[in-house]
């Protein structure tokens, strides 16, 4: 069923986001228009409850990174590299909904 919010995630990422270099495990890096934050963000847990994510986070449309998994890496352009350690749904029912990835900084 179509949602009033279908298409809004793409608009949000285009407006507030920037290209982030995404590298899936064993894959080739590619730029993905998405939103990286080092400040706390709110997400929805699997039971539908709001949770506060205090680690750095990456908000990306699921269809832009369908293979997204723990251990994948991103480089948001701030000179740091991060690994995905948790993927949380945003709570949106839109067909282009974001997922929110909790990140940990990789020191190389």
mmCIF file of N, CA, C and O in Angstrom:
data_model
loop_
_atom_site.group_PDB
_atom_site.id
_atom_site.type_symbol
_atom_site.label_atom_id
_atom_site.label_comp_id
_atom_site.label_asym_id
_atom_site.label_seq_id
_atom_site.Cartn_x
_atom_site.Cartn_y
_atom_site.Cartn_z
ATOM 1 N N UNK A 1 0.831 -1.172 0.000
ATOM 2 C CA UNK A 1 0.000 0.000 0.000
ATOM 3 C C UNK A 1 0.882 1.243 0.000
ATOM 4 O O UNK A 1 1.854 1.327 0.724
ATOM 5 N N UNK A 2 0.560 2.206 -0.828
ATOM 6 C CA UNK A 2 1.322 3.439 -0.913
ATOM 7 C C UNK A 2 1.147 4.259 0.355
ATOM 8 O O UNK A 2 0.096 4.240 0.980
ATOM 9 N N UNK A 3 2.198 4.967 0.707
ATOM 10 C CA UNK A 3 2.179 5.810 1.892
ATOM 11 C C UNK A 3 2.306 7.272 1.481
ATOM 12 O O UNK A 3 2.919 7.587 0.459
ATOM 13 N N UNK A 4 1.760 8.128 2.280
ATOM 14 C CA UNK A 4 1.896 9.563 2.052
ATOM 15 C C UNK A 4 3.368 9.962 2.043
ATOM 16 O O UNK A 4 3.776 10.899 1.373
ATOM 17 N N UNK A 5 4.198 9.197 2.755
ATOM 18 C CA UNK A 5 5.602 9.540 2.901
ATOM 19 C C UNK A 5 6.501 8.901 1.845
ATOM 20 O O UNK A 5 7.704 9.121 1.852
ATOM 21 N N UNK A 6 5.945 8.110 0.918
ATOM 22 C CA UNK A 6 6.760 7.520 -0.145
ATOM 23 C C UNK A 6 7.477 8.628 -0.905
ATOM 24 O O UNK A 6 6.871 9.609 -1.305
ATOM 25 N N UNK A 7 8.773 8.461 -1.085
ATOM 26 C CA UNK A 7 9.567 9.443 -1.811
ATOM 27 C C UNK A 7 10.219 10.495 -0.939
ATOM 28 O O UNK A 7 11.143 11.172 -1.368
ATOM 29 N N UNK A 8 9.761 10.644 0.294
ATOM 30 C CA UNK A 8 10.304 11.687 1.162
ATOM 31 C C UNK A 8 11.722 11.375 1.640
ATOM 32 O O UNK A 8 12.515 12.288 1.851
ATOM 33 N N UNK A 9 12.071 10.110 1.813
ATOM 34 C CA UNK A 9 13.422 9.765 2.261
ATOM 35 C C UNK A 9 14.448 10.219 1.233
ATOM 36 O O UNK A 9 15.513 10.729 1.584
ATOM 37 N N UNK A 10 14.123 10.041 -0.033
ATOM 38 C CA UNK A 10 15.022 10.488 -1.084
ATOM 39 C C UNK A 10 15.194 11.994 -1.077
ATOM 40 O O UNK A 10 16.299 12.512 -1.226
ATOM 41 N N UNK A 11 14.098 12.714 -0.884
ATOM 42 C CA UNK A 11 14.154 14.176 -0.813
ATOM 43 C C UNK A 11 15.001 14.607 0.384
ATOM 44 O O UNK A 11 15.839 15.508 0.276
ATOM 45 N N UNK A 12 14.803 13.954 1.518
ATOM 46 C CA UNK A 12 15.560 14.265 2.725
ATOM 47 C C UNK A 12 17.056 14.054 2.510
ATOM 48 O O UNK A 12 17.876 14.907 2.842
ATOM 49 N N UNK A 13 17.427 12.913 1.927
ATOM 50 C CA UNK A 13 18.839 12.615 1.695
ATOM 51 C C UNK A 13 19.453 13.583 0.691
ATOM 52 O O UNK A 13 20.599 14.005 0.848
ATOM 53 N N UNK A 14 18.704 13.944 -0.338
ATOM 54 C CA UNK A 14 19.217 14.885 -1.332
ATOM 55 C C UNK A 14 19.413 16.264 -0.725
ATOM 56 O O UNK A 14 20.358 16.973 -1.063
ATOM 57 N N UNK A 15 18.528 16.655 0.182
ATOM 58 C CA UNK A 15 18.581 17.988 0.784
ATOM 59 C C UNK A 15 19.601 18.083 1.907
ATOM 60 O O UNK A 15 20.393 19.019 1.956
ATOM 61 N N UNK A 16 19.587 17.116 2.824
ATOM 62 C CA UNK A 16 20.430 17.178 4.009
ATOM 63 C C UNK A 16 21.668 16.289 3.932
ATOM 64 O O UNK A 16 22.548 16.395 4.779
ATOM 65 N N UNK A 17 21.714 15.411 2.966
ATOM 66 C CA UNK A 17 22.792 14.440 2.893
ATOM 67 C C UNK A 17 23.953 14.882 2.025
ATOM 68 O O UNK A 17 23.997 15.987 1.501
ATOM 69 N N UNK A 18 24.883 13.955 1.886
ATOM 70 C CA UNK A 18 26.076 14.148 1.071
ATOM 71 C C UNK A 18 26.556 12.767 0.626
ATOM 72 O O UNK A 18 26.172 11.754 1.208
ATOM 73 N N UNK A 19 27.390 12.710 -0.391
ATOM 74 C CA UNK A 19 27.931 11.408 -0.786
ATOM 75 C C UNK A 19 28.813 10.836 0.328
ATOM 76 O O UNK A 19 29.663 11.537 0.885
ATOM 77 N N UNK A 20 28.564 9.587 0.670
ATOM 78 C CA UNK A 20 29.354 8.862 1.664
ATOM 79 C C UNK A 20 29.916 7.634 0.959
ATOM 80 O O UNK A 20 29.176 6.917 0.281
ATOM 81 N N UNK A 21 31.217 7.397 1.105
ATOM 82 C CA UNK A 21 31.837 6.217 0.501
ATOM 83 C C UNK A 21 31.448 4.990 1.324
ATOM 84 O O UNK A 21 31.780 4.893 2.506
ATOM 85 N N UNK A 22 30.729 4.070 0.696
ATOM 86 C CA UNK A 22 30.250 2.846 1.348
ATOM 87 C C UNK A 22 30.984 1.658 0.759
ATOM 88 O O UNK A 22 31.062 1.500 -0.464
ATOM 89 N N UNK A 23 31.541 0.799 1.629
ATOM 90 C CA UNK A 23 32.229 -0.406 1.192
ATOM 91 C C UNK A 23 31.628 -1.615 1.894
ATOM 92 O O UNK A 23 31.851 -1.822 3.088
ATOM 93 N N UNK A 24 30.837 -2.417 1.147
ATOM 94 C CA UNK A 24 30.329 -3.651 1.765
ATOM 95 C C UNK A 24 31.475 -4.638 1.971
ATOM 96 O O UNK A 24 32.491 -4.571 1.274
ATOM 97 N N UNK A 25 31.326 -5.542 2.940
ATOM 98 C CA UNK A 25 32.358 -6.566 3.171
ATOM 99 C C UNK A 25 32.629 -7.321 1.883
ATOM 100 O O UNK A 25 31.703 -7.846 1.262
ATOM 101 N N UNK A 26 33.888 -7.329 1.478
ATOM 102 C CA UNK A 26 34.273 -8.048 0.265
ATOM 103 C C UNK A 26 33.793 -7.390 -1.016
ATOM 104 O O UNK A 26 33.874 -7.977 -2.085
ATOM 105 N N UNK A 27 33.290 -6.162 -0.914
ATOM 106 C CA UNK A 27 32.745 -5.485 -2.082
ATOM 107 C C UNK A 27 33.591 -4.313 -2.532
ATOM 108 O O UNK A 27 34.649 -4.022 -1.986
ATOM 109 N N UNK A 28 33.094 -3.639 -3.525
ATOM 110 C CA UNK A 28 33.759 -2.490 -4.122
ATOM 111 C C UNK A 28 33.163 -1.216 -3.530
ATOM 112 O O UNK A 28 31.937 -1.087 -3.426
ATOM 113 N N UNK A 29 34.002 -0.249 -3.145
ATOM 114 C CA UNK A 29 33.477 0.998 -2.597
ATOM 115 C C UNK A 29 32.641 1.756 -3.630
ATOM 116 O O UNK A 29 32.926 1.715 -4.819
ATOM 117 N N UNK A 30 31.605 2.444 -3.145
ATOM 118 C CA UNK A 30 30.802 3.303 -4.011
ATOM 119 C C UNK A 30 30.234 4.446 -3.175
ATOM 120 O O UNK A 30 30.052 4.300 -1.966
ATOM 121 N N UNK A 31 29.987 5.567 -3.817
ATOM 122 C CA UNK A 31 29.389 6.705 -3.124
ATOM 123 C C UNK A 31 27.883 6.529 -3.064
ATOM 124 O O UNK A 31 27.251 6.139 -4.047
ATOM 125 N N UNK A 32 27.322 6.821 -1.886
ATOM 126 C CA UNK A 32 25.890 6.712 -1.652
ATOM 127 C C UNK A 32 25.423 8.030 -1.033
ATOM 128 O O UNK A 32 25.978 8.478 -0.017
ATOM 129 N N UNK A 33 24.416 8.659 -1.636
ATOM 130 C CA UNK A 33 23.846 9.886 -1.078
ATOM 131 C C UNK A 33 23.102 9.511 0.194
ATOM 132 O O UNK A 33 22.143 8.733 0.153
ATOM 133 N N UNK A 34 23.558 10.018 1.334
ATOM 134 C CA UNK A 34 23.016 9.598 2.620
ATOM 135 C C UNK A 34 23.369 10.637 3.676
ATOM 136 O O UNK A 34 23.955 11.667 3.367
ATOM 137 N N UNK A 35 23.028 10.338 4.926
ATOM 138 C CA UNK A 35 23.218 11.299 6.005
ATOM 139 C C UNK A 35 24.058 10.673 7.115
ATOM 140 O O UNK A 35 23.661 9.672 7.716
ATOM 141 N N UNK A 36 25.211 11.268 7.397
ATOM 142 C CA UNK A 36 26.100 10.832 8.471
ATOM 143 C C UNK A 36 25.975 11.827 9.620
ATOM 144 O O UNK A 36 25.941 13.031 9.409
ATOM 145 N N UNK A 37 25.908 11.313 10.848
ATOM 146 C CA UNK A 37 25.823 12.171 12.032
ATOM 147 C C UNK A 37 26.736 11.637 13.129
ATOM 148 O O UNK A 37 26.802 10.433 13.366
ATOM 149 N N UNK A 38 27.413 12.552 13.813
ATOM 150 C CA UNK A 38 28.193 12.184 14.998
ATOM 151 C C UNK A 38 27.437 12.548 16.270
ATOM 152 O O UNK A 38 27.864 12.201 17.353
ATOM 153 N N UNK A 39 26.312 13.234 16.131
ATOM 154 C CA UNK A 39 25.483 13.614 17.276
ATOM 155 C C UNK A 39 24.371 12.585 17.465
ATOM 156 O O UNK A 39 24.021 11.862 16.531
ATOM 157 N N UNK A 40 23.783 12.494 18.654
ATOM 158 C CA UNK A 40 22.719 11.506 18.899
ATOM 159 C C UNK A 40 21.520 11.677 17.959
ATOM 160 O O UNK A 40 21.170 12.795 17.569
ATOM 161 N N UNK A 41 20.913 10.546 17.583
ATOM 162 C CA UNK A 41 19.714 10.532 16.752
ATOM 163 C C UNK A 41 18.723 9.541 17.348
ATOM 164 O O UNK A 41 19.093 8.612 18.051
ATOM 165 N N UNK A 42 17.431 9.733 17.045
ATOM 166 C CA UNK A 42 16.399 8.821 17.533
ATOM 167 C C UNK A 42 16.064 7.807 16.448
ATOM 168 O O UNK A 42 16.031 8.130 15.265
ATOM 169 N N UNK A 43 15.822 6.572 16.861
ATOM 170 C CA UNK A 43 15.412 5.492 15.959
ATOM 171 C C UNK A 43 14.293 4.709 16.639
ATOM 172 O O UNK A 43 13.903 5.012 17.765
ATOM 173 N N UNK A 44 13.797 3.696 15.950
ATOM 174 C CA UNK A 44 12.746 2.834 16.489
ATOM 175 C C UNK A 44 13.309 1.422 16.626
ATOM 176 O O UNK A 44 13.879 0.890 15.672
ATOM 177 N N UNK A 45 13.168 0.811 17.811
ATOM 178 C CA UNK A 45 13.675 -0.553 18.002
ATOM 179 C C UNK A 45 12.716 -1.555 17.358
ATOM 180 O O UNK A 45 11.634 -1.187 16.900
ATOM 181 N N UNK A 46 13.096 -2.844 17.280
ATOM 182 C CA UNK A 46 12.239 -3.840 16.634
ATOM 183 C C UNK A 46 10.845 -3.971 17.238
ATOM 184 O O UNK A 46 9.917 -4.439 16.582
ATOM 185 N N UNK A 47 10.660 -3.552 18.494
ATOM 186 C CA UNK A 47 9.356 -3.617 19.143
ATOM 187 C C UNK A 47 8.543 -2.331 18.960
ATOM 188 O O UNK A 47 7.462 -2.196 19.520
ATOM 189 N N UNK A 48 9.084 -1.377 18.188
ATOM 190 C CA UNK A 48 8.369 -0.140 17.922
ATOM 191 C C UNK A 48 8.588 0.968 18.936
ATOM 192 O O UNK A 48 7.905 1.985 18.905
ATOM 193 N N UNK A 49 9.556 0.796 19.835
ATOM 194 C CA UNK A 49 9.834 1.804 20.852
ATOM 195 C C UNK A 49 10.937 2.757 20.390
ATOM 196 O O UNK A 49 11.910 2.315 19.775
ATOM 197 N N UNK A 50 10.820 4.033 20.700
ATOM 198 C CA UNK A 50 11.891 4.962 20.341
ATOM 199 C C UNK A 50 13.147 4.686 21.168
ATOM 200 O O UNK A 50 13.059 4.374 22.367
ATOM 201 N N UNK A 51 14.296 4.777 20.529
ATOM 202 C CA UNK A 51 15.580 4.616 21.205
ATOM 203 C C UNK A 51 16.496 5.750 20.762
ATOM 204 O O UNK A 51 16.349 6.279 19.662
ATOM 205 N N UNK A 52 17.439 6.110 21.615
ATOM 206 C CA UNK A 52 18.401 7.148 21.294
ATOM 207 C C UNK A 52 19.721 6.483 20.947
ATOM 208 O O UNK A 52 20.262 5.710 21.747
ATOM 209 N N UNK A 53 20.237 6.775 19.759
ATOM 210 C CA UNK A 53 21.527 6.245 19.326
ATOM 211 C C UNK A 53 22.562 7.325 19.594
ATOM 212 O O UNK A 53 22.496 8.408 19.017
ATOM 213 N N UNK A 54 23.504 7.035 20.486
ATOM 214 C CA UNK A 54 24.505 8.033 20.854
ATOM 215 C C UNK A 54 25.825 7.852 20.126
ATOM 216 O O UNK A 54 26.667 8.737 20.160
ATOM 217 N N UNK A 55 26.012 6.720 19.474
ATOM 218 C CA UNK A 55 27.224 6.507 18.681
ATOM 219 C C UNK A 55 27.061 7.237 17.344
ATOM 220 O O UNK A 55 25.955 7.608 16.964
ATOM 221 N N UNK A 56 28.156 7.447 16.605
ATOM 222 C CA UNK A 56 27.994 8.011 15.259
ATOM 223 C C UNK A 56 27.008 7.146 14.475
ATOM 224 O O UNK A 56 26.912 5.928 14.692
ATOM 225 N N UNK A 57 26.253 7.767 13.576
ATOM 226 C CA UNK A 57 25.244 7.013 12.833
ATOM 227 C C UNK A 57 25.234 7.411 11.366
ATOM 228 O O UNK A 57 25.686 8.490 10.977
ATOM 229 N N UNK A 58 24.699 6.512 10.574
ATOM 230 C CA UNK A 58 24.590 6.715 9.134
ATOM 231 C C UNK A 58 23.169 6.350 8.732
ATOM 232 O O UNK A 58 22.710 5.239 8.963
ATOM 233 N N UNK A 59 22.452 7.304 8.149
ATOM 234 C CA UNK A 59 21.067 7.104 7.704
ATOM 235 C C UNK A 59 21.115 6.973 6.187
ATOM 236 O O UNK A 59 21.539 7.888 5.487
ATOM 237 N N UNK A 60 20.667 5.815 5.685
ATOM 238 C CA UNK A 60 20.733 5.543 4.248
ATOM 239 C C UNK A 60 19.456 4.837 3.795
ATOM 240 O O UNK A 60 18.881 4.047 4.551
ATOM 241 N N UNK A 61 19.005 5.150 2.581
ATOM 242 C CA UNK A 61 17.848 4.438 2.035
ATOM 243 C C UNK A 61 18.244 2.984 1.802
ATOM 244 O O UNK A 61 19.275 2.695 1.204
ATOM 245 N N UNK A 62 17.405 2.082 2.271
ATOM 246 C CA UNK A 62 17.725 0.650 2.178
ATOM 247 C C UNK A 62 17.967 0.211 0.739
ATOM 248 O O UNK A 62 18.843 -0.613 0.476
ATOM 249 N N UNK A 63 17.244 0.776 -0.213
ATOM 250 C CA UNK A 63 17.417 0.345 -1.601
ATOM 251 C C UNK A 63 18.746 0.811 -2.207
ATOM 252 O O UNK A 63 19.153 0.302 -3.252
ATOM 253 N N UNK A 64 19.452 1.738 -1.558
ATOM 254 C CA UNK A 64 20.765 2.170 -2.050
ATOM 255 C C UNK A 64 21.895 1.292 -1.527
ATOM 256 O O UNK A 64 23.001 1.329 -2.054
ATOM 257 N N UNK A 65 21.622 0.529 -0.475
ATOM 258 C CA UNK A 65 22.616 -0.380 0.099
ATOM 259 C C UNK A 65 21.898 -1.642 0.585
ATOM 260 O O UNK A 65 21.904 -1.953 1.777
ATOM 261 N N UNK A 66 21.281 -2.397 -0.343
ATOM 262 C CA UNK A 66 20.480 -3.553 0.083
ATOM 263 C C UNK A 66 21.287 -4.659 0.748
ATOM 264 O O UNK A 66 20.735 -5.447 1.509
ATOM 265 N N UNK A 67 22.592 -4.700 0.482
ATOM 266 C CA UNK A 67 23.445 -5.729 1.075
ATOM 267 C C UNK A 67 23.988 -5.330 2.441
ATOM 268 O O UNK A 67 24.775 -6.041 3.043
ATOM 269 N N UNK A 68 23.571 -4.199 2.961
ATOM 270 C CA UNK A 68 24.073 -3.631 4.208
ATOM 271 C C UNK A 68 24.145 -4.674 5.311
ATOM 272 O O UNK A 68 23.177 -5.382 5.575
ATOM 273 N N UNK A 69 25.313 -4.759 5.977
ATOM 274 C CA UNK A 69 25.506 -5.759 7.023
ATOM 275 C C UNK A 69 26.539 -5.276 8.035
ATOM 276 O O UNK A 69 27.342 -4.377 7.749
ATOM 277 N N UNK A 70 26.530 -5.894 9.203
ATOM 278 C CA UNK A 70 27.534 -5.615 10.224
ATOM 279 C C UNK A 70 28.922 -5.837 9.634
ATOM 280 O O UNK A 70 29.153 -6.809 8.930
ATOM 281 N N UNK A 71 29.818 -4.915 9.918
ATOM 282 C CA UNK A 71 31.191 -5.014 9.427
ATOM 283 C C UNK A 71 31.449 -4.208 8.170
ATOM 284 O O UNK A 71 32.602 -3.962 7.828
ATOM 285 N N UNK A 72 30.392 -3.797 7.470
ATOM 286 C CA UNK A 72 30.582 -2.921 6.313
ATOM 287 C C UNK A 72 31.211 -1.622 6.807
ATOM 288 O O UNK A 72 31.125 -1.283 7.984
ATOM 289 N N UNK A 73 31.852 -0.894 5.881
ATOM 290 C CA UNK A 73 32.544 0.335 6.273
ATOM 291 C C UNK A 73 32.049 1.535 5.487
ATOM 292 O O UNK A 73 31.616 1.395 4.349
ATOM 293 N N UNK A 74 32.143 2.686 6.143
ATOM 294 C CA UNK A 74 31.849 3.937 5.442
ATOM 295 C C UNK A 74 32.965 4.940 5.724
ATOM 296 O O UNK A 74 33.632 4.878 6.764
ATOM 297 N N UNK A 75 33.140 5.846 4.785
ATOM 298 C CA UNK A 75 34.052 6.979 4.936
ATOM 299 C C UNK A 75 33.244 8.220 4.562
ATOM 300 O O UNK A 75 33.003 8.471 3.376
ATOM 301 N N UNK A 76 32.791 8.981 5.560
ATOM 302 C CA UNK A 76 31.889 10.100 5.286
ATOM 303 C C UNK A 76 32.570 11.374 4.800
ATOM 304 O O UNK A 76 31.905 12.372 4.567
ATOM 305 N N UNK A 77 33.881 11.342 4.641
ATOM 306 C CA UNK A 77 34.573 12.521 4.145
ATOM 307 C C UNK A 77 35.162 13.398 5.234
ATOM 308 O O UNK A 77 35.642 14.490 4.961
ATOM 309 N N UNK A 78 35.149 12.929 6.468
ATOM 310 C CA UNK A 78 35.715 13.699 7.570
ATOM 311 C C UNK A 78 37.110 13.196 7.960
ATOM 312 O O UNK A 78 37.628 13.536 9.019
ATOM 313 N N UNK A 79 37.711 12.347 7.112
ATOM 314 C CA UNK A 79 39.029 11.798 7.392
ATOM 315 C C UNK A 79 39.006 10.569 8.279
ATOM 316 O O UNK A 79 40.051 10.038 8.634
ATOM 317 N N UNK A 80 37.813 10.101 8.658
ATOM 318 C CA UNK A 80 37.677 8.932 9.531
ATOM 319 C C UNK A 80 36.964 7.811 8.784
ATOM 320 O O UNK A 80 36.217 8.058 7.843
ATOM 321 N N UNK A 81 37.204 6.580 9.247
ATOM 322 C CA UNK A 81 36.521 5.410 8.695
ATOM 323 C C UNK A 81 35.744 4.758 9.830
ATOM 324 O O UNK A 81 36.227 4.658 10.959
ATOM 325 N N UNK A 82 34.525 4.310 9.508
ATOM 326 C CA UNK A 82 33.638 3.709 10.492
ATOM 327 C C UNK A 82 33.168 2.344 10.010
ATOM 328 O O UNK A 82 33.007 2.126 8.813
ATOM 329 N N UNK A 83 32.929 1.442 10.975
ATOM 330 C CA UNK A 83 32.351 0.133 10.683
ATOM 331 C C UNK A 83 30.929 0.100 11.221
ATOM 332 O O UNK A 83 30.639 0.641 12.292
ATOM 333 N N UNK A 84 30.045 -0.550 10.480
ATOM 334 C CA UNK A 84 28.662 -0.733 10.912
ATOM 335 C C UNK A 84 28.638 -1.833 11.969
ATOM 336 O O UNK A 84 29.168 -2.917 11.752
ATOM 337 N N UNK A 85 28.038 -1.550 13.143
ATOM 338 C CA UNK A 85 27.901 -2.619 14.132
ATOM 339 C C UNK A 85 26.453 -2.934 14.465
ATOM 340 O O UNK A 85 26.172 -3.914 15.147
ATOM 341 N N UNK A 86 25.509 -2.121 13.963
ATOM 342 C CA UNK A 86 24.103 -2.416 14.183
ATOM 343 C C UNK A 86 23.292 -1.670 13.140
ATOM 344 O O UNK A 86 23.624 -0.547 12.781
ATOM 345 N N UNK A 87 22.220 -2.299 12.653
ATOM 346 C CA UNK A 87 21.324 -1.665 11.692
ATOM 347 C C UNK A 87 19.929 -1.645 12.311
ATOM 348 O O UNK A 87 19.422 -2.674 12.738
ATOM 349 N N UNK A 88 19.338 -0.449 12.379
ATOM 350 C CA UNK A 88 18.048 -0.246 13.033
ATOM 351 C C UNK A 88 17.081 0.366 12.031
ATOM 352 O O UNK A 88 17.450 1.313 11.331
ATOM 353 N N UNK A 89 15.848 -0.120 11.940
ATOM 354 C CA UNK A 89 14.881 0.534 11.045
ATOM 355 C C UNK A 89 14.563 1.938 11.541
ATOM 356 O O UNK A 89 14.631 2.209 12.738
ATOM 357 N N UNK A 90 14.217 2.819 10.629
ATOM 358 C CA UNK A 90 13.891 4.196 11.010
ATOM 359 C C UNK A 90 12.486 4.310 11.592
ATOM 360 O O UNK A 90 12.160 5.309 12.212
ATOM 361 N N UNK A 91 11.645 3.330 11.350
ATOM 362 C CA UNK A 91 10.270 3.375 11.825
ATOM 363 C C UNK A 91 9.290 3.832 10.766
ATOM 364 O O UNK A 91 8.087 3.762 10.951
ATOM 365 N N UNK A 92 9.801 4.269 9.620
ATOM 366 C CA UNK A 92 8.942 4.723 8.535
ATOM 367 C C UNK A 92 8.376 3.530 7.769
ATOM 368 O O UNK A 92 9.050 2.519 7.592
ATOM 369 N N UNK A 93 7.147 3.678 7.286
ATOM 370 C CA UNK A 93 6.536 2.637 6.454
ATOM 371 C C UNK A 93 6.663 2.953 4.972
ATOM 372 O O UNK A 93 6.151 2.213 4.138
ATOM 373 N N UNK A 94 7.352 4.036 4.634
ATOM 374 C CA UNK A 94 7.512 4.430 3.231
ATOM 375 C C UNK A 94 8.319 3.392 2.464
ATOM 376 O O UNK A 94 9.185 2.710 3.023
ATOM 377 N N UNK A 95 8.040 3.272 1.173
ATOM 378 C CA UNK A 95 8.745 2.294 0.350
ATOM 379 C C UNK A 95 10.233 2.627 0.202
ATOM 380 O O UNK A 95 11.040 1.742 -0.070
ATOM 381 N N UNK A 96 10.600 3.888 0.380
ATOM 382 C CA UNK A 96 12.016 4.280 0.274
ATOM 383 C C UNK A 96 12.592 4.627 1.654
ATOM 384 O O UNK A 96 13.496 5.448 1.767
ATOM 385 N N UNK A 97 12.101 3.981 2.695
ATOM 386 C CA UNK A 97 12.513 4.300 4.068
ATOM 387 C C UNK A 97 14.009 4.114 4.279
ATOM 388 O O UNK A 97 14.648 3.262 3.655
ATOM 389 N N UNK A 98 14.525 4.921 5.186
ATOM 390 C CA UNK A 98 15.922 4.801 5.601
ATOM 391 C C UNK A 98 16.073 3.687 6.634
ATOM 392 O O UNK A 98 15.117 3.343 7.327
ATOM 393 N N UNK A 99 17.292 3.202 6.748
ATOM 394 C CA UNK A 99 17.706 2.429 7.911
ATOM 395 C C UNK A 99 18.769 3.279 8.589
ATOM 396 O O UNK A 99 19.392 4.135 7.963
ATOM 397 N N UNK A 100 18.948 3.067 9.874
ATOM 398 C CA UNK A 100 19.943 3.820 10.624
ATOM 399 C C UNK A 100 20.996 2.837 11.099
ATOM 400 O O UNK A 100 20.685 1.844 11.750
ATOM 401 N N UNK A 101 22.238 3.121 10.747
ATOM 402 C CA UNK A 101 23.348 2.256 11.124
ATOM 403 C C UNK A 101 24.117 2.880 12.279
ATOM 404 O O UNK A 101 24.526 4.044 12.193
ATOM 405 N N UNK A 102 24.296 2.112 13.339
ATOM 406 C CA UNK A 102 25.186 2.535 14.413
ATOM 407 C C UNK A 102 26.596 2.205 13.973
ATOM 408 O O UNK A 102 26.849 1.128 13.429
ATOM 409 N N UNK A 103 27.514 3.118 14.237
ATOM 410 C CA UNK A 103 28.869 2.981 13.739
ATOM 411 C C UNK A 103 29.892 3.006 14.869
ATOM 412 O O UNK A 103 29.651 3.594 15.920
ATOM 413 N N UNK A 104 31.039 2.403 14.601
ATOM 414 C CA UNK A 104 32.187 2.548 15.491
ATOM 415 C C UNK A 104 33.371 2.953 14.641
ATOM 416 O O UNK A 104 33.534 2.484 13.513
ATOM 417 N N UNK A 105 34.168 3.873 15.162
ATOM 418 C CA UNK A 105 35.309 4.376 14.405
ATOM 419 C C UNK A 105 36.394 3.303 14.331
ATOM 420 O O UNK A 105 36.687 2.617 15.305
ATOM 421 N N UNK A 106 36.966 3.183 13.143
ATOM 422 C CA UNK A 106 38.064 2.255 12.903
ATOM 423 C C UNK A 106 39.364 3.052 12.928
ATOM 424 O O UNK A 106 39.499 4.029 12.188
ATOM 425 N N UNK A 107 40.292 2.661 13.758
ATOM 426 C CA UNK A 107 41.599 3.309 13.800
ATOM 427 C C UNK A 107 42.569 2.451 12.999
ATOM 428 O O UNK A 107 42.784 1.289 13.313
ATOM 429 N N UNK A 108 43.074 3.034 11.940
ATOM 430 C CA UNK A 108 44.009 2.275 11.080
ATOM 431 C C UNK A 108 45.392 2.839 11.151
ATOM 432 O O UNK A 108 45.633 3.956 11.428
#
